[in-house]
Short mmCIF file of C-alpha atoms in Angstrom, two decimals:
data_model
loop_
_atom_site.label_atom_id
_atom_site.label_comp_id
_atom_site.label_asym_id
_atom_site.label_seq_id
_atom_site.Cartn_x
_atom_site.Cartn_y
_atom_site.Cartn_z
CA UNK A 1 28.30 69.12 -3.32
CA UNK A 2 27.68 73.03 -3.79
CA UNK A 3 25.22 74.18 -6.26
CA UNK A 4 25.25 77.80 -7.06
CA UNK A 5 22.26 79.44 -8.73
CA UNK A 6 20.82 82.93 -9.92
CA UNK A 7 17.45 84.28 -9.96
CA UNK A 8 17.50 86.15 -13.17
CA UNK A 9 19.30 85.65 -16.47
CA UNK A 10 19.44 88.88 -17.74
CA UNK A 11 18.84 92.05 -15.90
CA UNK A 12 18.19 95.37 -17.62
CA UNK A 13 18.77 99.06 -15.98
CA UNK A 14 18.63 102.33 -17.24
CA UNK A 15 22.13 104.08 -17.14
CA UNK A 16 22.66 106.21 -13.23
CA UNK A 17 20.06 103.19 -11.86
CA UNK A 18 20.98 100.86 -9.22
CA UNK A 19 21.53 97.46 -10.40
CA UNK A 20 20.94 94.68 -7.92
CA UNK A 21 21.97 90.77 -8.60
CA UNK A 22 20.88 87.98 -6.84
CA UNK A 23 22.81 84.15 -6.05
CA UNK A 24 21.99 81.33 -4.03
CA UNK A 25 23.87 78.63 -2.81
CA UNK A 26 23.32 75.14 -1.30
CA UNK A 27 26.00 74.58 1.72
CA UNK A 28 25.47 76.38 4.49
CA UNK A 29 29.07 75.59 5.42
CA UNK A 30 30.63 77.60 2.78
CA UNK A 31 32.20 80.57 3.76
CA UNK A 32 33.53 82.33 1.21
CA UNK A 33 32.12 83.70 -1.64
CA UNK A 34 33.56 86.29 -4.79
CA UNK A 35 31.24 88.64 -7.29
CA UNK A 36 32.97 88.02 -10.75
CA UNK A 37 32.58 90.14 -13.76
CA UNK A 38 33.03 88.25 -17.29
CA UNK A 39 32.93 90.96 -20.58
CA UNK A 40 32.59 89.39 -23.83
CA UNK A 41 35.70 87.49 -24.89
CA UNK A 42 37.50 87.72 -21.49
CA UNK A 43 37.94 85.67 -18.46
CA UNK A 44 36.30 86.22 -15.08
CA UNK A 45 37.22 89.46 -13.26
CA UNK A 46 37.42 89.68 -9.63
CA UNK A 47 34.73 92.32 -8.41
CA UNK A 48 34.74 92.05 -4.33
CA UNK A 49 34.27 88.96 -1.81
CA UNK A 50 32.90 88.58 1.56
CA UNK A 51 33.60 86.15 4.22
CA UNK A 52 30.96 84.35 6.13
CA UNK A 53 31.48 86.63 9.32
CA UNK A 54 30.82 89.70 7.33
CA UNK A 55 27.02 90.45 6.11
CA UNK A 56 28.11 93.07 4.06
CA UNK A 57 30.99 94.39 2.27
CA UNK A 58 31.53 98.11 0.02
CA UNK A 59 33.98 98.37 -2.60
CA UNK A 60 33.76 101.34 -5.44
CA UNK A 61 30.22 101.69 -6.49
CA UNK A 62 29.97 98.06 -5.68
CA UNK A 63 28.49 96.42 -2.48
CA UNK A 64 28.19 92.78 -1.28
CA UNK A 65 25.39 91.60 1.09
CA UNK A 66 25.73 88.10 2.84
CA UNK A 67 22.54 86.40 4.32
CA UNK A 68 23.72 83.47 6.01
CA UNK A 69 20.30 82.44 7.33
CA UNK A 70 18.66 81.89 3.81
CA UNK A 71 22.00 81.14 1.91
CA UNK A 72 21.52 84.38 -0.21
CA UNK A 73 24.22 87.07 -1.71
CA UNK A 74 23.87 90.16 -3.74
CA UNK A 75 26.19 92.43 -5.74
CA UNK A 76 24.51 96.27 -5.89
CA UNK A 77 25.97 98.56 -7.98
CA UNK A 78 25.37 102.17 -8.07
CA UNK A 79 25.09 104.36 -10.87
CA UNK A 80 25.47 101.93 -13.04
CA UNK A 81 27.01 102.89 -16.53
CA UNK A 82 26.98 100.94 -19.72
CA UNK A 83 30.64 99.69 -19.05
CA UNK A 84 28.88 97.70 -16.49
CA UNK A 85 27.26 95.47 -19.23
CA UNK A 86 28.96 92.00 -19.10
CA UNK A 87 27.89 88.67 -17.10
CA UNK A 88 28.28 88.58 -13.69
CA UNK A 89 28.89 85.41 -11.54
CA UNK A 90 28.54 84.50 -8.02
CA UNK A 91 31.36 81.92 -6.84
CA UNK A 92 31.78 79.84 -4.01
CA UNK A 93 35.28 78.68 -2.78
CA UNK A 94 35.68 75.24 -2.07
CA UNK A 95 38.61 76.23 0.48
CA UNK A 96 39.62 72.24 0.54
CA UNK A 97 40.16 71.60 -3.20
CA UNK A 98 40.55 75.29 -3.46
CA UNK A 99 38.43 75.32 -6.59
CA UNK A 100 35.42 77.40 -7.36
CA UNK A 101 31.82 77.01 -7.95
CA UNK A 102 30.25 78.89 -10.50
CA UNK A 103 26.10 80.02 -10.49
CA UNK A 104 25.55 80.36 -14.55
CA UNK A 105 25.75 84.34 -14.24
CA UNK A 106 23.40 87.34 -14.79
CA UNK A 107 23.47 89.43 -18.08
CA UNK A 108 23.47 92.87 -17.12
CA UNK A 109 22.72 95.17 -20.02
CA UNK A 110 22.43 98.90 -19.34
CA UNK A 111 20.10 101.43 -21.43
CA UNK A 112 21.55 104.83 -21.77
CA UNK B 1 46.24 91.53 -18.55
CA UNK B 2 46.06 89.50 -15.98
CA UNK B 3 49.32 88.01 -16.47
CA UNK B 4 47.47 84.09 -17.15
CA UNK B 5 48.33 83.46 -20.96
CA UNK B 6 46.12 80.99 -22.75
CA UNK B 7 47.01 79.87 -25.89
CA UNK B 8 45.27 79.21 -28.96
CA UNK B 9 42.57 81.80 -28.35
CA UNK B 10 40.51 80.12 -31.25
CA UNK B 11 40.62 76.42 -32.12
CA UNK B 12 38.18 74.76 -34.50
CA UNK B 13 38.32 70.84 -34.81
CA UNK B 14 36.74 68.02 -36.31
CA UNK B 15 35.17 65.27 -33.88
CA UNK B 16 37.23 62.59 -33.15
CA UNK B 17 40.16 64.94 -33.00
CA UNK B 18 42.80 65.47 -30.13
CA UNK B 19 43.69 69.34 -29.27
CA UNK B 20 45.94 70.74 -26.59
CA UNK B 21 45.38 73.74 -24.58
CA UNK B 22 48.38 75.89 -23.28
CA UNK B 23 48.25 77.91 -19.83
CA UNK B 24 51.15 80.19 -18.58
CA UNK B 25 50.40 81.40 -15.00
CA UNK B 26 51.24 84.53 -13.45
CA UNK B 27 55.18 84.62 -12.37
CA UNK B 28 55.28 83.82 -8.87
CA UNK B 29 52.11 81.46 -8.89
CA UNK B 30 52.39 77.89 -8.68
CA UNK B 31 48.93 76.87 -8.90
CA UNK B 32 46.98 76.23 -12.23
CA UNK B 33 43.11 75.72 -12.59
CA UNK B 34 41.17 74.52 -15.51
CA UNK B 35 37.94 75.29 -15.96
CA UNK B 36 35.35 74.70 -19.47
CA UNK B 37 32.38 76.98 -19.74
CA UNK B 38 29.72 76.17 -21.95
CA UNK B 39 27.34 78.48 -23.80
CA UNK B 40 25.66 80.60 -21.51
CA UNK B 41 26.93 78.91 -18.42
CA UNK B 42 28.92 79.33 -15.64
CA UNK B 43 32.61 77.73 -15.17
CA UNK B 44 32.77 74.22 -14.44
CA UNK B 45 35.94 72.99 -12.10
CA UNK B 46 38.05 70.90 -13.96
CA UNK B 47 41.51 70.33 -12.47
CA UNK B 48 43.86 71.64 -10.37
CA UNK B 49 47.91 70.98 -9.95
CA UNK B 50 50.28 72.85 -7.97
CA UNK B 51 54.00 72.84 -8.82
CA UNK B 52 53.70 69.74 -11.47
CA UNK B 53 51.52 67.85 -8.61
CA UNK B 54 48.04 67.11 -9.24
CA UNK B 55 45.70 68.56 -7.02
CA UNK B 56 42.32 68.18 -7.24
CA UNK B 57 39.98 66.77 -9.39
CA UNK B 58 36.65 68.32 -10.70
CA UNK B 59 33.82 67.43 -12.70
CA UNK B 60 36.97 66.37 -15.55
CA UNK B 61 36.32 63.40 -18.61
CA UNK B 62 38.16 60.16 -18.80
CA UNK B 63 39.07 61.84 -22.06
CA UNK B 64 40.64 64.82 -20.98
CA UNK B 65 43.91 65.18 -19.08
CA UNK B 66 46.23 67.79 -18.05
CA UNK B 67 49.50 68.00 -16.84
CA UNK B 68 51.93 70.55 -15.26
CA UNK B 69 55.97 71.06 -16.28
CA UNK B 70 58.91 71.84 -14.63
CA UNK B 71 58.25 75.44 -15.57
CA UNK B 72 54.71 75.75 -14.13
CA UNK B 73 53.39 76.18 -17.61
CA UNK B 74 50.21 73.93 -17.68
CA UNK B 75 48.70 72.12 -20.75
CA UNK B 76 44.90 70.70 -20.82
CA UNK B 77 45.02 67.91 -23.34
CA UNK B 78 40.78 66.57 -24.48
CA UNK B 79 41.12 63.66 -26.65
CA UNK B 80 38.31 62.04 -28.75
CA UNK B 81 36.76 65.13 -29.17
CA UNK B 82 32.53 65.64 -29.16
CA UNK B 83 30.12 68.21 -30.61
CA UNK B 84 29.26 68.97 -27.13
CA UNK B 85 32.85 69.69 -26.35
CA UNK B 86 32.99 73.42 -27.75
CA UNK B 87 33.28 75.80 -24.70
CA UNK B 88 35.69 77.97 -23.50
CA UNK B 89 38.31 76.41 -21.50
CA UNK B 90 39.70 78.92 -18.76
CA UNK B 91 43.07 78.63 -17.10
CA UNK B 92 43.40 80.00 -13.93
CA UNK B 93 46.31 80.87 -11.68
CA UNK B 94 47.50 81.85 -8.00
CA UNK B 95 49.97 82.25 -5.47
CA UNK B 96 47.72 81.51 -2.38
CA UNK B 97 45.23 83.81 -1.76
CA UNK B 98 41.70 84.01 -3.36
CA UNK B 99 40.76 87.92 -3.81
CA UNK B 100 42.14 90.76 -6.06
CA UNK B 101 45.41 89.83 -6.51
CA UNK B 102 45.33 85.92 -6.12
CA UNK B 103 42.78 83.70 -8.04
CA UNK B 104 43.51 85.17 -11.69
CA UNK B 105 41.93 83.88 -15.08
CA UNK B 106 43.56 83.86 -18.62
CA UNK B 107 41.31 85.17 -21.27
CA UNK B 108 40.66 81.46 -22.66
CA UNK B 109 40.93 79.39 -25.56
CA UNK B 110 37.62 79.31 -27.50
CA UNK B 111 37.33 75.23 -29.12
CA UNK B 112 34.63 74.78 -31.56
CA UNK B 113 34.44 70.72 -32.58
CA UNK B 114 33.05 70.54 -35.70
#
């Protein structure tokens, strides 16, 4: 099965930094994967998702980079401001069962 | 809002106990996902059923079911409840697609087993 996992538990940036998160994942035949956002007493929030035949995708002050060759991903934000603070998640999409699998998320806390 | 409603948000229970969870997906959307987070953790798969038909099966307990009605509303029914029960159960909804606008989670229902 997939296993999903993240390098650092919490992450802590100084307001107008760059923040950079880190996932890996197991099956090199996945091939689609989605940057969630989860604030305190909400569900997940769709940030941005790549496909396997992209190594990188941009959003707003967001960007996703795919390397296929190591199984990596990474969501950068830019100028990052304290509403950024929550937990963010790396998912995989199980495209058959069409179910997602989780890594246990990143707390990103911002300093002003 | 994401247009998922979850209901109770809060739910405290003794063990032994039998609670049921309450999804409403998004109009249009006739898939419904359950998944429990634990403390500190990412979401764990449960179940899936799409229009009343079960799915797809997850990492799910012989003690907890779910089922889907007529009117797409979904209910997650854990039975024989356990200290290490308490999580937040997600419901999730969509209409096909995965991104933005098509793999959308309710808010939760927070269950604390006492």
């Amino acid at each position: 099965g997939e296993s999903v996992g993240l390098h650092l538990p919490t992450l802590s940036v100084q307001e107008g930094d760059n923040s950079i998160i880190n996932c890996a994942y197991s099956n090199s035949a996945s091939d689609y994967f989605i940057w969630y956002k989860q604030e305190s007493g909400k569900g997940p929030q769709f940030i941005i998702d790549i496909r396997s035949n992209m190594d990188k995708r941009q959003g707003q002050r967001v960007t996703v980079l795919l390397n296929k060759t190591v199984k990596h991903l990474s969501l950068q934000i830019a100028a990052t401001q304290p509403g950024d603070s929550a937990v963010y998640f790396c998912a995989v999409a199980d495209t058959g069962r069409r179910a997602l699998t989780f890594g246990s998320g990143t707390r990103l806390q911002v300093q002003p | 809002d994401s247009g998922v409603t979850q209901t109770p948000k809060h739910l405290i229970t003794a063990t032994g106990q039998r609670v049921t969870l309450r999804c409403s997906p998004r109009s249009g959307d006739l898939s419904v996902y359950w998944y429990q987070q634990s403390l500190d953790q990412g979401l764990q798969f449960l179940i899936q059923y799409y229009n009343g038909e079960e799915r797809a099966k997850g990492n799910i307990l012989e003690r907890f079911s779910a089922q889907q009605f007529p009117d797409l509303h979904s209910e997650l029914n854990l039975s024989s409840l356990e200290l290490g029960d308490s999580a937040l159960y997600f419901c999730a909804s969509s209409g096909g697609g995965w991104g933005l606008y098509g793999y959308t989670f309710g808010s939760g229902t927070r269950l604390t087993v006492v």
